[in-house]
PDB file of C-alpha atoms and ligand atoms in Angstrom:
ATOM      1  CA  MET A  40     126.557  92.293  96.116  1.00 69.00           C
ATOM      2  CA  ILE A  41     124.195  93.840  98.721  1.00 73.00           C
ATOM      3  CA  ALA A  42     123.559  96.829  96.423  1.00 70.00           C
ATOM      4  CA  ARG A  43     122.667  94.441  93.560  1.00 75.00           C
ATOM      5  CA  MET A  44     120.309  92.469  95.823  1.00 77.00           C
ATOM      6  CA  ALA A  45     118.673  95.710  97.048  1.00 73.00           C
ATOM      7  CA  SER A  46     118.239  96.898  93.466  1.00 70.00           C
ATOM      8  CA  ARG A  47     116.670  93.536  92.439  1.00 76.00           C
ATOM      9  CA  PHE A  48     114.361  93.675  95.473  1.00 76.00           C
ATOM     10  CA  LEU A  49     113.244  97.227  94.582  1.00 70.00           C
ATOM     11  CA  LYS A  50     112.610  96.192  90.964  1.00 74.00           C
ATOM     12  CA  ALA A  51     110.565  93.166  92.083  1.00 75.00           C
ATOM     13  CA  LEU A  52     108.657  95.382  94.535  1.00 73.00           C
ATOM     14  CA  GLY A  53     107.970  97.893  91.737  1.00 71.00           C
ATOM     15  CA  VAL A  54     106.602  95.150  89.453  1.00 72.00           C
ATOM     16  CA  THR A  55     104.439  93.732  92.277  1.00 76.00           C
ATOM     17  CA  VAL A  56     103.009  97.153  93.158  1.00 74.00           C
ATOM     18  CA  THR A  57     102.299  97.906  89.467  1.00 75.00           C
ATOM     19  CA  VAL A  58     100.585  94.555  88.824  1.00 77.00           C
ATOM     20  CA  GLY A  59      98.605  94.984  92.069  1.00 80.00           C
ATOM     21  CA  ALA A  60      97.561  98.529  91.118  1.00 79.00           C
ATOM     22  CA  VAL A  61      96.449  97.486  87.602  1.00 79.00           C
ATOM     23  CA  GLY A  62      94.482  94.561  89.081  1.00 80.00           C
ATOM     24  CA  ALA A  63      92.863  96.856  91.669  1.00 79.00           C
ATOM     25  CA  ILE A  64      91.807  99.350  88.949  1.00 83.00           C
ATOM     26  CA  LEU A  65      90.279  96.594  86.780  1.00 81.00           C
ATOM     27  CA  LEU A  66      88.392  95.142  89.750  1.00 83.00           C
ATOM     28  CA  ALA A  67      87.274  98.541  91.083  1.00 80.00           C
ATOM     29  CA  GLU A  68      85.661  99.666  87.818  1.00 83.00           C
ATOM     30  CA  ARG A  69      83.605  96.477  87.735  1.00 82.00           C
ATOM     31  CA  ALA A  70      82.643  96.636  91.417  1.00 79.00           C
ATOM     32  CA  ARG A  71      81.795 100.364  91.513  1.00 87.00           C
ATOM     33  CA  PRO A  72      80.897 101.641  88.001  1.00 90.00           C
ATOM     34  CA  LEU A  73      80.794 105.421  87.603  1.00 89.00           C
ATOM     35  CA  ARG A  74      78.769 105.726  84.384  1.00 91.00           C
ATOM     36  CA  LYS A  75      76.392 103.372  82.590  1.00 91.00           C
ATOM     37  CA  GLN A  76      78.084 101.848  79.520  1.00 89.00           C
ATOM     38  CA  LYS A  77      76.183 102.272  76.234  1.00 88.00           C
ATOM     39  CA  ARG A  78      77.934  99.706  74.065  1.00 88.00           C
ATOM     40  CA  GLU A  79      78.796  96.040  74.195  1.00 89.00           C
ATOM     41  CA  ALA A  80      82.047  95.900  76.161  1.00 89.00           C
ATOM     42  CA  LEU A  81      84.000  93.093  74.455  1.00 92.00           C
ATOM     43  CA  PRO A  82      84.335  94.360  70.848  1.00 93.00           C
ATOM     44  CA  ARG A  83      85.182  97.835  72.171  1.00 93.00           C
ATOM     45  CA  ILE A  84      87.816  96.507  74.588  1.00 93.00           C
ATOM     46  CA  ALA A  85      89.313  94.251  71.871  1.00 94.00           C
ATOM     47  CA  ARG A  86      89.640  97.280  69.556  1.00 94.00           C
ATOM     48  CA  ASN A  87      91.253  99.351  72.284  1.00 95.00           C
ATOM     49  CA  VAL A  88      93.709  96.594  73.207  1.00 95.00           C
ATOM     50  CA  ALA A  89      94.712  96.172  69.536  1.00 95.00           C
ATOM     51  CA  MET A  90      95.336  99.926  69.217  1.00 95.00           C
ATOM     52  CA  GLY A  91      97.245  99.923  72.512  1.00 95.00           C
ATOM     53  CA  ALA A  92      99.500  97.087  71.307  1.00 96.00           C
ATOM     54  CA  ALA A  93     100.439  99.090  68.182  1.00 96.00           C
ATOM     55  CA  CYS A  94     101.161 102.134  70.387  1.00 96.00           C
ATOM     56  CA  GLN A  95     103.330 100.102  72.740  1.00 95.00           C
ATOM     57  CA  ALA A  96     105.366  98.806  69.784  1.00 96.00           C
ATOM     58  CA  MET A  97     105.879 102.395  68.600  1.00 96.00           C
ATOM     59  CA  ILE A  98     106.816 103.573  72.106  1.00 96.00           C
ATOM     60  CA  ALA A  99     109.329 100.734  72.531  1.00 96.00           C
ATOM     61  CA  ALA A 100     110.850 101.341  69.089  1.00 96.00           C
ATOM     62  CA  ALA A 101     110.987 105.145  69.097  1.00 96.00           C
ATOM     63  CA  GLU A 102     109.952 106.985  72.263  1.00 96.00           C
ATOM     64  CA  VAL A 103     111.875 105.009  74.890  1.00 96.00           C
ATOM     65  CA  PRO A 104     115.257 104.984  73.077  1.00 97.00           C
ATOM     66  CA  ALA A 105     114.985 108.657  72.071  1.00 98.00           C
ATOM     67  CA  THR A 106     113.857 110.013  75.462  1.00 98.00           C
ATOM     68  CA  GLN A 107     116.383 107.844  77.348  1.00 98.00           C
ATOM     69  CA  ALA A 108     119.204 109.109  75.091  1.00 98.00           C
ATOM     70  CA  VAL A 109     118.299 112.757  75.863  1.00 98.00           C
ATOM     71  CA  ALA A 110     117.934 111.942  79.590  1.00 97.00           C
ATOM     72  CA  ARG A 111     121.399 110.302  79.618  1.00 97.00           C
ATOM     73  CA  ARG A 112     122.897 113.437  78.065  1.00 97.00           C
ATOM     74  CA  ASN A 113     121.081 115.557  80.688  1.00 96.00           C
ATOM     75  CA  ALA A 114     122.883 113.573  83.408  1.00 95.00           C
ATOM     76  CA  GLU A 115     126.253 113.604  81.627  1.00 95.00           C
ATOM     77  CA  GLN A 116     126.201 117.318  80.849  1.00 95.00           C
ATOM     78  CA  GLY A 117     124.349 118.494  83.996  1.00 93.00           C
ATOM     79  CA  ARG A 118     121.738 120.453  82.057  1.00 95.00           C
ATOM     80  CA  GLY A 119     118.074 121.418  82.470  1.00 95.00           C
ATOM     81  CA  ILE A 120     115.898 122.300  85.490  1.00 96.00           C
ATOM     82  CA  GLN A 121     116.873 119.205  87.509  1.00 96.00           C
ATOM     83  CA  HIS A 122     120.547 120.100  87.416  1.00 94.00           C
ATOM     84  CA  TRP A 123     120.053 123.856  87.900  1.00 93.00           C
ATOM     85  CA  LEU A 124     118.492 122.890  91.220  1.00 93.00           C
ATOM     86  CA  GLY A 125     121.469 120.792  92.220  1.00 86.00           C
ATOM     87  CA  GLY A 126     120.423 117.379  90.879  1.00 73.00           C
ATOM     88  CA  GLY A 127     119.364 116.106  94.349  1.00 90.00           C
ATOM     89  CA  MET A 128     115.857 115.358  95.643  1.00 94.00           C
ATOM     90  CA  LEU A 129     114.660 118.922  94.940  1.00 95.00           C
ATOM     91  CA  GLY A 130     115.964 118.783  91.368  1.00 96.00           C
ATOM     92  CA  LYS A 131     114.454 115.332  90.720  1.00 96.00           C
ATOM     93  CA  THR A 132     111.057 116.432  92.073  1.00 97.00           C
ATOM     94  CA  ALA A 133     111.147 119.600  89.956  1.00 97.00           C
ATOM     95  CA  ALA A 134     112.058 117.577  86.843  1.00 97.00           C
ATOM     96  CA  PHE A 135     109.231 115.099  87.560  1.00 97.00           C
ATOM     97  CA  LEU A 136     106.748 117.975  87.891  1.00 98.00           C
ATOM     98  CA  ALA A 137     108.167 119.736  84.809  1.00 98.00           C
ATOM     99  CA  MET A 138     107.597 116.560  82.749  1.00 98.00           C
ATOM    100  CA  ASP A 139     104.027 116.411  84.023  1.00 98.00           C
ATOM    101  CA  TYR A 140     103.354 120.114  83.368  1.00 98.00           C
ATOM    102  CA  GLY A 141     104.805 119.726  79.866  1.00 98.00           C
ATOM    103  CA  PHE A 142     102.198 117.037  79.203  1.00 97.00           C
ATOM    104  CA  TYR A 143      99.379 119.299  80.473  1.00 98.00           C
ATOM    105  CA  LEU A 144     100.444 121.944  77.903  1.00 98.00           C
ATOM    106  CA  TRP A 145     100.759 119.312  75.180  1.00 98.00           C
ATOM    107  CA  HIS A 146      97.292 117.933  75.899  1.00 98.00           C
ATOM    108  CA  ILE A 147      95.706 121.386  75.424  1.00 98.00           C
ATOM    109  CA  THR A 148      97.691 121.795  72.197  1.00 97.00           C
ATOM    110  CA  THR A 149      96.403 118.461  70.821  1.00 97.00           C
ATOM    111  CA  HIS A 150      92.851 119.801  71.152  1.00 96.00           C
ATOM    112  CA  LYS A 151      93.525 123.266  69.747  1.00 96.00           C
ATOM    113  CA  VAL A 152      95.790 122.550  66.748  1.00 95.00           C
ATOM    114  CA  PRO A 153      93.663 120.911  64.002  1.00 93.00           C
ATOM    115  CA  PHE A 154      96.495 118.673  62.726  1.00 94.00           C
ATOM    116  CA  LEU A 155      97.146 117.289  66.234  1.00 95.00           C
ATOM    117  CA  TRP A 156      93.420 116.941  66.979  1.00 95.00           C
ATOM    118  CA  ARG A 157      93.112 114.533  64.036  1.00 94.00           C
ATOM    119  CA  PHE A 158      95.214 112.069  66.064  1.00 95.00           C
ATOM    120  CA  HIS A 159      93.939 112.834  69.574  1.00 96.00           C
ATOM    121  CA  ARG A 160      90.339 112.682  68.303  1.00 95.00           C
ATOM    122  CA  VAL A 161      90.824 108.926  67.728  1.00 95.00           C
ATOM    123  CA  HIS A 162      91.240 108.566  71.506  1.00 96.00           C
ATOM    124  CA  HIS A 163      88.178 110.709  72.330  1.00 96.00           C
ATOM    125  CA  ILE A 164      85.887 108.871  69.903  1.00 95.00           C
ATOM    126  CA  ASP A 165      85.523 105.894  72.263  1.00 94.00           C
ATOM    127  CA  PRO A 166      81.774 106.005  73.055  1.00 92.00           C
ATOM    128  CA  ASP A 167      82.265 104.549  76.566  1.00 94.00           C
ATOM    129  CA  MET A 168      85.134 104.972  78.962  1.00 95.00           C
ATOM    130  CA  ASP A 169      86.935 102.352  80.983  1.00 94.00           C
ATOM    131  CA  ALA A 170      90.563 101.357  81.636  1.00 93.00           C
ATOM    132  CA  SER A 171      90.819 100.077  78.036  1.00 94.00           C
ATOM    133  CA  THR A 172      90.222 103.650  76.764  1.00 95.00           C
ATOM    134  CA  ALA A 173      93.672 104.435  78.186  1.00 95.00           C
ATOM    135  CA  LEU A 174      95.070 102.173  75.429  1.00 95.00           C
ATOM    136  CA  ARG A 175      93.050 103.661  72.581  1.00 95.00           C
ATOM    137  CA  PHE A 176      95.468 106.007  70.839  1.00 96.00           C
ATOM    138  CA  HIS A 177      96.524 106.153  67.209  1.00 96.00           C
ATOM    139  CA  PHE A 178     100.005 104.616  66.883  1.00 96.00           C
ATOM    140  CA  ALA A 179     101.136 107.570  64.743  1.00 96.00           C
ATOM    141  CA  ASP A 180     100.182 109.855  67.649  1.00 96.00           C
ATOM    142  CA  MET A 181     103.230 108.401  69.443  1.00 96.00           C
ATOM    143  CA  LEU A 182     105.470 109.693  66.632  1.00 96.00           C
ATOM    144  CA  VAL A 183     103.696 113.039  66.228  1.00 96.00           C
ATOM    145  CA  SER A 184     104.109 113.760  69.941  1.00 97.00           C
ATOM    146  CA  LEU A 185     107.749 112.642  70.099  1.00 97.00           C
ATOM    147  CA  PRO A 186     109.402 116.025  69.297  1.00 98.00           C
ATOM    148  CA  TRP A 187     107.510 117.722  72.151  1.00 98.00           C
ATOM    149  CA  ARG A 188     108.328 114.811  74.482  1.00 98.00           C
ATOM    150  CA  LEU A 189     112.018 115.340  73.715  1.00 98.00           C
ATOM    151  CA  VAL A 190     111.639 119.058  74.503  1.00 98.00           C
ATOM    152  CA  GLN A 191     110.048 118.107  77.842  1.00 98.00           C
ATOM    153  CA  VAL A 192     112.968 115.801  78.661  1.00 98.00           C
ATOM    154  CA  ARG A 193     115.574 118.369  77.577  1.00 98.00           C
ATOM    155  CA  VAL A 194     114.050 121.360  79.432  1.00 98.00           C
ATOM    156  CA  SER A 195     113.260 119.407  82.619  1.00 97.00           C
ATOM    157  CA  GLY A 196     116.803 117.979  82.579  1.00 97.00           C
ATOM    158  CA  VAL A 197     115.278 114.733  83.922  1.00 97.00           C
ATOM    159  CA  ASP A 198     117.748 111.875  84.476  1.00 97.00           C
ATOM    160  CA  PRO A 199     117.017 108.371  83.069  1.00 97.00           C
ATOM    161  CA  GLU A 200     115.806 106.901  86.408  1.00 96.00           C
ATOM    162  CA  THR A 201     113.508 109.845  87.277  1.00 96.00           C
ATOM    163  CA  LEU A 202     112.158 109.727  83.717  1.00 97.00           C
ATOM    164  CA  LYS A 203     111.275 106.033  84.156  1.00 96.00           C
ATOM    165  CA  ARG A 204     109.551 106.894  87.465  1.00 95.00           C
ATOM    166  CA  TRP A 205     107.476 109.646  85.829  1.00 96.00           C
ATOM    167  CA  GLN A 206     106.574 107.337  82.922  1.00 95.00           C
ATOM    168  CA  GLY A 207     105.486 104.613  85.378  1.00 93.00           C
ATOM    169  CA  PHE A 208     103.424 107.068  87.431  1.00 95.00           C
ATOM    170  CA  PHE A 209     101.932 108.559  84.267  1.00 95.00           C
ATOM    171  CA  LEU A 210     100.951 105.164  82.849  1.00 94.00           C
ATOM    172  CA  LEU A 211      99.189 104.142  86.067  1.00 94.00           C
ATOM    173  CA  SER A 212      97.505 107.554  86.275  1.00 95.00           C
ATOM    174  CA  VAL A 213      96.210 107.262  82.693  1.00 96.00           C
ATOM    175  CA  LEU A 214      94.848 103.769  83.402  1.00 94.00           C
ATOM    176  CA  PHE A 215      93.240 104.972  86.647  1.00 94.00           C
ATOM    177  CA  HIS A 216      91.548 108.151  85.389  1.00 96.00           C
ATOM    178  CA  HIS A 217      90.128 106.468  82.291  1.00 96.00           C
ATOM    179  CA  SER A 218      88.679 103.671  84.398  1.00 95.00           C
ATOM    180  CA  ASN A 219      84.944 103.680  85.055  1.00 94.00           C
ATOM    181  CA  THR A 220      85.447 103.742  88.816  1.00 93.00           C
ATOM    182  CA  ARG A 221      83.184 105.523  91.282  1.00 92.00           C
ATOM    183  CA  LEU A 222      85.436 106.450  94.180  1.00 92.00           C
ATOM    184  CA  PRO A 223      83.996 106.024  97.666  1.00 88.00           C
ATOM    185  CA  GLY A 224      82.740 108.934  99.796  1.00 78.00           C
ATOM    186  CA  GLY A 225      84.857 112.064  99.746  1.00 86.00           C
ATOM    187  CA  TRP A 226      87.784 110.376  97.956  1.00 90.00           C
ATOM    188  CA  GLU A 227      86.926 112.004  94.619  1.00 88.00           C
ATOM    189  CA  LYS A 228      87.010 115.522  96.094  1.00 89.00           C
ATOM    190  CA  THR A 229      90.241 114.937  98.034  1.00 94.00           C
ATOM    191  CA  LEU A 230      92.135 112.951  95.383  1.00 94.00           C
ATOM    192  CA  SER A 231      91.212 115.325  92.536  1.00 94.00           C
ATOM    193  CA  LYS A 232      93.122 118.083  94.306  1.00 94.00           C
ATOM    194  CA  VAL A 233      96.312 116.073  93.744  1.00 95.00           C
ATOM    195  CA  VAL A 234      95.887 113.553  90.905  1.00 96.00           C
ATOM    196  CA  THR A 235      93.578 113.176  87.901  1.00 97.00           C
ATOM    197  CA  THR A 236      90.535 111.122  88.878  1.00 96.00           C
ATOM    198  CA  PRO A 237      87.974 109.143  86.805  1.00 95.00           C
ATOM    199  CA  ALA A 238      85.116 111.638  87.406  1.00 95.00           C
ATOM    200  CA  MET A 239      87.391 114.546  86.569  1.00 95.00           C
ATOM    201  CA  HIS A 240      88.597 112.985  83.323  1.00 97.00           C
ATOM    202  CA  GLY A 241      85.066 111.820  82.456  1.00 96.00           C
ATOM    203  CA  ILE A 242      84.096 115.502  82.130  1.00 97.00           C
ATOM    204  CA  HIS A 243      87.016 116.011  79.732  1.00 97.00           C
ATOM    205  CA  HIS A 244      85.661 113.152  77.566  1.00 97.00           C
ATOM    206  CA  SER A 245      82.236 114.832  77.246  1.00 96.00           C
ATOM    207  CA  ARG A 246      80.874 115.546  73.768  1.00 95.00           C
ATOM    208  CA  LYS A 247      80.054 119.086  74.937  1.00 95.00           C
ATOM    209  CA  LEU A 248      82.921 121.341  73.958  1.00 93.00           C
ATOM    210  CA  SER A 249      82.550 123.528  77.069  1.00 92.00           C
ATOM    211  CA  GLU A 250      83.079 120.417  79.225  1.00 96.00           C
ATOM    212  CA  MET A 251      85.759 118.869  77.028  1.00 96.00           C
ATOM    213  CA  ASP A 252      87.770 122.100  77.271  1.00 96.00           C
ATOM    214  CA  SER A 253      88.518 121.486  80.962  1.00 96.00           C
ATOM    215  CA  ASN A 254      90.421 119.054  83.194  1.00 97.00           C
ATOM    216  CA  TRP A 255      93.439 118.788  80.913  1.00 97.00           C
ATOM    217  CA  SER A 256      95.717 117.251  83.553  1.00 97.00           C
ATOM    218  CA  SER A 257      96.750 113.639  82.993  1.00 96.00           C
ATOM    219  CA  GLY A 258      99.006 112.980  85.980  1.00 96.00           C
ATOM    220  CA  VAL A 259      99.251 115.520  88.768  1.00 96.00           C
ATOM    221  CA  ALA A 260      95.989 117.534  88.934  1.00 97.00           C
ATOM    222  CA  ILE A 261      97.389 120.787  90.304  1.00 96.00           C
ATOM    223  CA  TRP A 262      97.846 122.249  86.807  1.00 98.00           C
ATOM    224  CA  ASP A 263      94.075 122.514  86.316  1.00 97.00           C
ATOM    225  CA  HIS A 264      93.681 124.112  89.736  1.00 97.00           C
ATOM    226  CA  LEU A 265      96.498 126.587  89.066  1.00 97.00           C
ATOM    227  CA  HIS A 266      95.191 127.544  85.604  1.00 97.00           C
ATOM    228  CA  GLY A 267      91.492 127.634  86.538  1.00 97.00           C
ATOM    229  CA  THR A 268      90.686 124.817  84.087  1.00 97.00           C
ATOM    230  CA  TYR A 269      89.433 122.414  86.784  1.00 97.00           C
ATOM    231  CA  ARG A 270      85.751 121.547  86.550  1.00 95.00           C
ATOM    232  CA  ASP A 271      83.633 119.305  88.791  1.00 93.00           C
ATOM    233  CA  HIS A 272      80.073 120.661  88.572  1.00 88.00           C
ATOM    234  CA  VAL A 273      78.898 118.148  85.987  1.00 91.00           C
ATOM    235  CA  LYS A 274      76.899 115.067  86.949  1.00 91.00           C
ATOM    236  CA  GLN A 275      78.502 111.922  85.562  1.00 91.00           C
ATOM    237  CA  GLU A 276      75.099 110.545  84.485  1.00 90.00           C
ATOM    238  CA  ASP A 277      74.554 113.662  82.332  1.00 92.00           C
ATOM    239  CA  ILE A 278      77.817 113.263  80.412  1.00 94.00           C
ATOM    240  CA  VAL A 279      77.628 111.886  76.877  1.00 94.00           C
ATOM    241  CA  ILE A 280      81.076 110.416  76.249  1.00 95.00           C
ATOM    242  CA  GLY A 281      82.572 110.815  72.794  1.00 93.00           C
ATOM    243  CA  VAL A 282      83.063 113.394  70.061  1.00 93.00           C
ATOM    244  CA  ASP A 283      80.342 115.530  68.549  1.00 90.00           C
ATOM    245  CA  ASP A 284      81.082 115.292  64.838  1.00 88.00           C
ATOM    246  CA  PRO A 285      79.221 113.460  62.052  1.00 86.00           C
ATOM    247  CA  GLN A 286      82.070 110.993  61.388  1.00 87.00           C
ATOM    248  CA  ALA A 287      82.495 109.911  64.997  1.00 85.00           C
ATOM    249  CA  GLU A 288      80.269 106.833  64.756  1.00 86.00           C
ATOM    250  CA  ARG A 289      82.103 105.525  61.665  1.00 88.00           C
ATOM    251  CA  ASP A 290      85.519 106.200  63.228  1.00 87.00           C
ATOM    252  CA  THR A 291      84.705 104.176  66.353  1.00 88.00           C
ATOM    253  CA  GLU A 292      85.640 101.022  64.409  1.00 89.00           C
ATOM    254  CA  LEU A 293      89.272  99.913  64.156  1.00 91.00           C
ATOM    255  CA  LEU A 294      90.129 100.433  60.480  1.00 92.00           C
ATOM    256  CA  PRO A 295      88.254 103.755  60.035  1.00 91.00           C
ATOM    257  CA  ALA A 296      89.902 104.988  63.267  1.00 91.00           C
ATOM    258  CA  LEU A 297      93.359 104.194  61.903  1.00 93.00           C
ATOM    259  CA  LEU A 298      92.562 105.952  58.608  1.00 92.00           C
ATOM    260  CA  ALA A 299      90.769 108.926  60.214  1.00 91.00           C
ATOM    261  CA  PRO A 300      93.776 111.281  60.682  1.00 92.00           C
ATOM    262  CA  ALA A 301      94.493 111.084  56.930  1.00 89.00           C
ATOM    263  CA  ARG A 302      90.933 112.149  56.044  1.00 84.00           C
ATOM    264  CA  GLU A 303      89.837 115.709  55.404  1.00 73.00           C
ATOM    265  CA  ASP A 304      86.546 115.387  57.286  1.00 67.00           C
ATOM    266  CA  GLY A 305      87.836 114.382  60.707  1.00 56.00           C
ATOM    267  CA  GLY A 306      88.460 117.852  62.108  1.00 50.00           C
ATOM    268  CA  ARG A 307      86.757 119.655  64.936  1.00 51.00           C
TER     269      ARG A 307
HETATM  270 ZN1  LIG B 617      91.911 115.089  75.449  1.00 73.55          ZN
END
């Protein structure tokens, strides 16, 4: 009885913290904008929300059941990094970090493999960046990335609860670093040592290839520091957000964006 009440309390606390964090991000990007927006906000946000809803449906139908099934087998069979390290706090932390590092590697791959770039490009085409950009992914991208996600879950040996924690952290991180928030004082410098920040990810969304090919982290930021792919010497006001290809303008709109991966001319 007490255990059930404690579990309900923790769940309610988790929901409250998440709702509070999302609200804080949405307020912060309006109160302290990082970059000047070029386009009218509402049509762009509506497009991004529509694309995000399709992605969420795909995640709920395919990614969650598949990754949870592999995570359950990890726990039952005691396999993967988490269980090699004993399955306790050390193992859970290692599995959490392994999931995050797996995503860093995947993100680089989506830029370098032309077939995968066709899908990830749809995300980068957004001509302005704010929290709604975090929703702008092609729904088929969720399917294309599923095999690698299952490899991440299998190799990390993550258990179902730790997987949910990483997914929650990752979702908030993605919302935060896409937001158009100028962090106060030295926060940017300090935070970007640990987690992906809006200024850091803004450089990754630059049209310039030399800038786009940096700051690949999406959750924990240490991967960029460890691999020497971290970049901060770019002024935010000098960044032109988007993709430098002739079809980018057309593919900003909803229907062309959804059709873009099937076209021959959408490559890098
Ligand atoms: Zn990217």
